[in-house]
Amino acid sequence: VEDYLNISRIETGNMKYDFKILDFGKIVLDTTKELASSIKRDGLELKINIDESREYKAKIDEGKMKQVITNIIDNSVKYTDVGHIEVSVSKDEKKGKIIAKISDTGVGIKKQTMPKLFKKFSRAKDANETNIHGTGLGLFIAKKMTEAHKGGRIWAESDGENMGAQFYVEIDAV
């Protein structure tokens, strides 16, 4: 229900954002830790590569970014039967960008699926074989929420079927 409400708010321009200068790395770390038990319960290893001694300051809406990271990690878990989920945060000082990366050892993404991945109600043709749950809204919402942030961009990469996937969330550093 919350996804449908968010879609409505996004499409009508009524989504509210509360931008503050926060540590994006800490938000990614805290969100990942909150999801750790469910990741492990699904029999997956969780790897976290975030340098906690660094600051990853950005002007962000904490709740929205938590939802973005949660949606991506949940998606990775749904499509990964064995192996691991890895979460990292890096900062490109030259470009002034902070990048969160969530990678998995899951089913991967077929080349023909990639252009539809972040579209509303879009699911891979054979998604039901791997995961019967899902509405095709999580990545769409993550994309819209990310794009509402300064320099916000989200994308995925995969070498194809059974090759895992990598999801990236990029925002401007402050």
mmCIF file of C-alpha atoms in Angstrom:
data_model
loop_
_atom_site.group_PDB
_atom_site.id
_atom_site.type_symbol
_atom_site.label_atom_id
_atom_site.label_comp_id
_atom_site.label_asym_id
_atom_site.label_seq_id
_atom_site.Cartn_x
_atom_site.Cartn_y
_atom_site.Cartn_z
ATOM 1 C CA VAL A 1 0.000 0.000 0.000
ATOM 2 C CA GLU A 2 2.849 2.381 0.871
ATOM 3 C CA ASP A 3 4.345 1.868 -2.618
ATOM 4 C CA TYR A 4 1.061 2.853 -4.263
ATOM 5 C CA LEU A 5 0.770 5.933 -2.046
ATOM 6 C CA ASN A 6 4.328 6.911 -2.956
ATOM 7 C CA ILE A 7 3.583 6.467 -6.667
ATOM 8 C CA SER A 8 0.573 8.749 -6.298
ATOM 9 C CA ARG A 9 2.628 11.386 -4.429
ATOM 10 C CA ILE A 10 5.441 11.199 -6.993
ATOM 11 C CA GLU A 11 3.131 11.451 -9.994
ATOM 12 C CA THR A 12 1.078 14.330 -8.576
ATOM 13 C CA GLY A 13 4.161 16.232 -7.415
ATOM 14 C CA ASN A 14 3.084 15.966 -3.789
ATOM 15 C CA MET A 15 6.033 13.955 -2.493
ATOM 16 C CA LYS A 16 7.559 15.927 0.363
ATOM 17 C CA TYR A 17 11.303 15.956 0.940
ATOM 18 C CA ASP A 18 13.151 17.119 4.030
ATOM 19 C CA PHE A 19 16.688 17.783 2.822
ATOM 20 C CA LYS A 20 19.414 18.081 5.452
ATOM 21 C CA ILE A 21 23.171 17.750 5.360
ATOM 22 C CA LEU A 22 23.788 14.245 6.667
ATOM 23 C CA ASP A 23 26.333 11.456 6.371
ATOM 24 C CA PHE A 24 25.074 9.283 3.495
ATOM 25 C CA GLY A 25 27.593 6.560 4.402
ATOM 26 C CA LYS A 26 26.140 6.286 7.897
ATOM 27 C CA ILE A 27 22.598 6.102 6.508
ATOM 28 C CA VAL A 28 23.602 3.309 4.116
ATOM 29 C CA LEU A 29 25.436 1.500 6.933
ATOM 30 C CA ASP A 30 22.555 1.817 9.422
ATOM 31 C CA THR A 31 19.989 0.714 6.824
ATOM 32 C CA THR A 32 22.113 -2.282 5.851
ATOM 33 C CA LYS A 33 22.570 -3.300 9.481
ATOM 34 C CA GLU A 34 18.790 -3.102 9.990
ATOM 35 C CA LEU A 35 18.347 -5.563 7.102
ATOM 36 C CA ALA A 36 21.245 -7.858 8.107
ATOM 37 C CA SER A 37 19.184 -10.420 9.992
ATOM 38 C CA SER A 38 16.734 -10.924 7.115
ATOM 39 C CA ILE A 39 19.635 -11.236 4.648
ATOM 40 C CA LYS A 40 21.293 -13.873 6.825
ATOM 41 C CA ARG A 41 17.947 -15.607 7.431
ATOM 42 C CA ASP A 42 17.740 -16.108 3.669
ATOM 43 C CA GLY A 43 21.087 -17.915 3.855
ATOM 44 C CA LEU A 44 23.113 -15.135 2.255
ATOM 45 C CA GLU A 45 26.379 -13.653 3.419
ATOM 46 C CA LEU A 46 26.423 -9.893 3.977
ATOM 47 C CA LYS A 47 29.584 -7.948 3.202
ATOM 48 C CA ILE A 48 29.792 -4.299 4.220
ATOM 49 C CA ASN A 49 32.617 -2.130 2.884
ATOM 50 C CA ILE A 50 32.091 1.333 4.300
ATOM 51 C CA ASP A 51 34.992 3.254 5.792
ATOM 52 C CA GLU A 52 33.401 4.548 8.990
ATOM 53 C CA SER A 53 36.331 6.895 9.610
ATOM 54 C CA ARG A 54 35.350 8.943 6.526
ATOM 55 C CA GLU A 55 32.482 11.348 6.146
ATOM 56 C CA TYR A 56 30.132 11.110 3.187
ATOM 57 C CA LYS A 57 28.217 14.377 3.639
ATOM 58 C CA ALA A 58 25.363 15.141 1.274
ATOM 59 C CA LYS A 59 22.141 17.121 1.295
ATOM 60 C CA ILE A 60 19.574 14.341 1.498
ATOM 61 C CA ASP A 61 16.211 13.283 2.835
ATOM 62 C CA GLU A 62 17.128 10.581 5.347
ATOM 63 C CA GLY A 63 13.853 8.659 5.161
ATOM 64 C CA LYS A 64 13.766 8.649 1.378
ATOM 65 C CA MET A 65 17.379 7.494 1.080
ATOM 66 C CA LYS A 66 16.764 4.731 3.615
ATOM 67 C CA GLN A 67 13.851 3.613 1.456
ATOM 68 C CA VAL A 68 16.011 3.707 -1.698
ATOM 69 C CA ILE A 69 18.724 1.553 -0.111
ATOM 70 C CA THR A 70 16.122 -0.790 1.422
ATOM 71 C CA ASN A 71 14.393 -1.250 -1.949
ATOM 72 C CA ILE A 72 17.660 -2.087 -3.684
ATOM 73 C CA ILE A 73 18.863 -4.494 -0.995
ATOM 74 C CA ASP A 74 15.441 -6.180 -0.868
ATOM 75 C CA ASN A 75 15.563 -6.562 -4.641
ATOM 76 C CA SER A 76 19.032 -8.108 -4.464
ATOM 77 C CA VAL A 77 17.909 -10.552 -1.782
ATOM 78 C CA LYS A 78 14.829 -11.574 -3.795
ATOM 79 C CA TYR A 79 16.948 -12.474 -6.802
ATOM 80 C CA THR A 80 19.868 -14.132 -5.000
ATOM 81 C CA ASP A 81 19.436 -17.743 -3.904
ATOM 82 C CA VAL A 82 23.039 -18.377 -2.844
ATOM 83 C CA GLY A 83 26.126 -16.279 -2.272
ATOM 84 C CA HIS A 84 26.285 -12.794 -0.912
ATOM 85 C CA ILE A 85 25.067 -9.218 -0.922
ATOM 86 C CA GLU A 86 27.800 -6.595 -0.727
ATOM 87 C CA VAL A 87 27.216 -2.965 0.233
ATOM 88 C CA SER A 88 29.835 -0.262 -0.174
ATOM 89 C CA VAL A 89 30.071 3.517 -0.216
ATOM 90 C CA SER A 90 32.777 5.522 -1.955
ATOM 91 C CA LYS A 91 33.492 9.155 -2.623
ATOM 92 C CA ASP A 92 34.835 10.554 -5.879
ATOM 93 C CA GLU A 93 36.594 13.702 -4.665
ATOM 94 C CA LYS A 94 37.300 14.971 -8.207
ATOM 95 C CA LYS A 95 33.664 14.773 -9.313
ATOM 96 C CA GLY A 96 32.201 15.629 -5.901
ATOM 97 C CA LYS A 97 30.030 12.514 -5.901
ATOM 98 C CA ILE A 98 29.158 9.865 -3.337
ATOM 99 C CA ILE A 99 28.265 6.425 -4.646
ATOM 100 C CA ALA A 100 26.529 3.610 -2.794
ATOM 101 C CA LYS A 101 26.941 0.245 -4.495
ATOM 102 C CA ILE A 102 24.867 -2.841 -3.746
ATOM 103 C CA SER A 103 26.061 -5.954 -5.542
ATOM 104 C CA ASP A 104 24.837 -9.523 -5.430
ATOM 105 C CA THR A 105 25.645 -12.974 -6.734
ATOM 106 C CA GLY A 106 22.090 -13.533 -7.939
ATOM 107 C CA VAL A 107 20.406 -14.389 -11.207
ATOM 108 C CA GLY A 108 21.745 -11.308 -12.972
ATOM 109 C CA ILE A 109 19.923 -9.095 -15.424
ATOM 110 C CA LYS A 110 19.411 -9.981 -19.066
ATOM 111 C CA LYS A 111 20.458 -7.325 -21.564
ATOM 112 C CA GLN A 112 16.898 -6.963 -22.899
ATOM 113 C CA THR A 113 15.556 -6.405 -19.359
ATOM 114 C CA MET A 114 17.993 -3.607 -18.488
ATOM 115 C CA PRO A 115 16.143 -0.727 -20.274
ATOM 116 C CA LYS A 116 12.888 -1.602 -18.457
ATOM 117 C CA LEU A 117 14.398 -2.174 -15.025
ATOM 118 C CA PHE A 118 13.427 1.156 -13.407
ATOM 119 C CA LYS A 119 10.053 1.554 -15.109
ATOM 120 C CA LYS A 120 6.776 1.436 -13.185
ATOM 121 C CA PHE A 121 5.260 -2.065 -12.843
ATOM 122 C CA SER A 122 8.156 -3.511 -14.811
ATOM 123 C CA ARG A 123 9.451 -6.956 -13.922
ATOM 124 C CA ALA A 124 11.702 -9.266 -15.852
ATOM 125 C CA LYS A 125 9.810 -11.651 -18.149
ATOM 126 C CA ASP A 126 10.796 -14.671 -16.040
ATOM 127 C CA ALA A 127 10.720 -12.911 -12.631
ATOM 128 C CA ASN A 128 8.025 -15.205 -11.303
ATOM 129 C CA GLU A 129 10.305 -18.224 -11.759
ATOM 130 C CA THR A 130 12.799 -16.669 -9.344
ATOM 131 C CA ASN A 131 10.609 -14.553 -7.125
ATOM 132 C CA ILE A 132 6.838 -14.697 -6.987
ATOM 133 C CA HIS A 133 6.631 -11.594 -4.793
ATOM 134 C CA GLY A 134 6.887 -8.041 -6.052
ATOM 135 C CA THR A 135 4.884 -5.396 -7.815
ATOM 136 C CA GLY A 136 7.530 -3.895 -10.057
ATOM 137 C CA LEU A 137 7.404 -0.642 -8.074
ATOM 138 C CA GLY A 138 10.440 -0.768 -5.766
ATOM 139 C CA LEU A 139 13.093 0.203 -8.304
ATOM 140 C CA PHE A 140 10.808 2.789 -9.934
ATOM 141 C CA ILE A 141 10.267 4.473 -6.551
ATOM 142 C CA ALA A 142 14.003 4.255 -5.781
ATOM 143 C CA LYS A 143 14.775 5.957 -9.097
ATOM 144 C CA LYS A 144 12.308 8.803 -8.568
ATOM 145 C CA MET A 145 13.437 9.405 -4.986
ATOM 146 C CA THR A 146 17.102 9.363 -5.988
ATOM 147 C CA GLU A 147 16.530 11.748 -8.882
ATOM 148 C CA ALA A 148 14.868 14.230 -6.488
ATOM 149 C CA HIS A 149 18.272 14.635 -4.785
ATOM 150 C CA LYS A 150 20.898 17.013 -6.198
ATOM 151 C CA GLY A 151 23.026 15.051 -8.645
ATOM 152 C CA GLY A 152 20.873 11.986 -7.957
ATOM 153 C CA ARG A 153 21.275 9.107 -10.328
ATOM 154 C CA ILE A 154 20.602 5.386 -10.045
ATOM 155 C CA TRP A 155 21.562 2.595 -12.408
ATOM 156 C CA ALA A 156 22.283 -1.102 -12.593
ATOM 157 C CA GLU A 157 24.909 -3.218 -14.285
ATOM 158 C CA SER A 158 25.112 -6.939 -14.913
ATOM 159 C CA ASP A 159 27.170 -9.207 -17.111
ATOM 160 C CA GLY A 160 23.975 -11.131 -17.796
ATOM 161 C CA GLU A 161 22.040 -14.137 -16.661
ATOM 162 C CA ASN A 162 23.455 -15.906 -13.580
ATOM 163 C CA MET A 163 26.205 -13.286 -13.296
ATOM 164 C CA GLY A 164 24.834 -11.215 -10.414
ATOM 165 C CA ALA A 165 24.043 -7.522 -10.522
ATOM 166 C CA GLN A 166 25.351 -4.230 -9.223
ATOM 167 C CA PHE A 167 23.122 -1.295 -8.342
ATOM 168 C CA TYR A 168 24.521 2.209 -7.903
ATOM 169 C CA VAL A 169 23.082 5.278 -6.182
ATOM 170 C CA GLU A 170 25.016 8.462 -6.857
ATOM 171 C CA ILE A 171 24.441 11.870 -5.257
ATOM 172 C CA ASP A 172 26.353 15.117 -4.949
ATOM 173 C CA ALA A 173 28.687 15.478 -1.964
ATOM 174 C CA VAL A 174 28.668 18.732 -0.006
#
